Coordinates of C-alpha atoms in Angstrom, one line a residue:
M1083 CA -33.9 3.9 -0.9
L1084 CA -31.6 5.6 -3.3
T1085 CA -30.8 8.8 -1.9
L1086 CA -29.3 6.1 0.9
D1087 CA -26.6 4.2 -2.3
R1088 CA -25.9 7.5 -3.5
D1089 CA -24.6 8.2 -0.1
L1090 CA -23.1 5.7 -0.2
A1091 CA -21.5 5.1 -2.9
E1092 CA -20.5 8.7 -3.0
R1093 CA -18.6 8.3 0.9
V1094 CA -17.1 4.7 -0.5
N1095 CA -15.4 6.0 -3.4
T1096 CA -14.3 9.3 -1.4
R1097 CA -12.0 6.9 0.6
L1098 CA -11.0 5.3 -2.0
L1099 CA -9.9 8.1 -3.8
T1100 CA -8.1 8.7 -0.4
A1101 CA -6.2 5.6 -0.4
E1102 CA -5.5 5.6 -3.4
T1103 CA -3.3 9.2 -2.8
I1104 CA -1.7 7.6 0.2
A1105 CA -0.8 3.9 -1.6
R1106 CA 1.0 6.2 -5.0
G1107 CA 2.8 8.8 -1.6
L1108 CA 3.9 5.8 -0.5
L1109 CA 4.9 4.1 -3.5
E1110 CA 7.3 7.6 -4.8
E1111 CA 8.7 7.8 -1.0
Q1112 CA 9.5 4.4 -0.9
G1113 CA 9.5 3.4 -4.5
S1114 CA 13.2 2.4 -4.9
K1115 CA 13.6 0.6 -1.5
L1116 CA 9.9 -1.7 -2.4
M1117 CA 11.8 -1.9 -5.9
K1118 CA 14.3 -4.4 -4.5
L1119 CA 12.3 -6.6 -1.7
A1120 CA 10.6 -7.1 -5.4
S1121 CA 12.7 -7.6 -6.6
H1122 CA 14.9 -10.3 -4.2
L1123 CA 11.4 -11.6 -3.5
N1124 CA 10.9 -13.2 -7.3
Q1125 CA 14.2 -14.7 -6.6
A1126 CA 13.5 -15.9 -3.0
G1127 CA 10.4 -17.4 -2.7
V1128 CA 10.1 -16.7 0.3
M1129 CA 11.5 -13.5 2.9
S1130 CA 11.4 -13.4 7.0
G1131 CA 9.6 -10.7 8.3
D1132 CA 13.5 -10.0 9.8
E1133 CA 14.5 -9.7 5.8
V1134 CA 11.8 -7.7 5.1
R1135 CA 12.3 -5.0 7.9
R1136 CA 16.3 -5.2 7.4
L1137 CA 15.6 -4.4 2.9
L1138 CA 13.0 -1.4 4.1
G1139 CA 15.1 0.3 6.3
M1140 CA 13.0 -0.6 8.9
E1141 CA 15.3 -2.8 11.3
R1142 CA 14.9 -2.8 15.6

């Protein structure tokens, strides 16, 4: 049973590290857009999906 717990903990840790790496990469690539979005959201309080897509440059 202890071996299963260790295996599970290792798999979870690996996934978390992978997710963190991906998140850091996205923040580095899109940091200025995300800050613009956060600033606008802070002022507006609520934003539509269209507004979010426009600020992120993802218009349809």
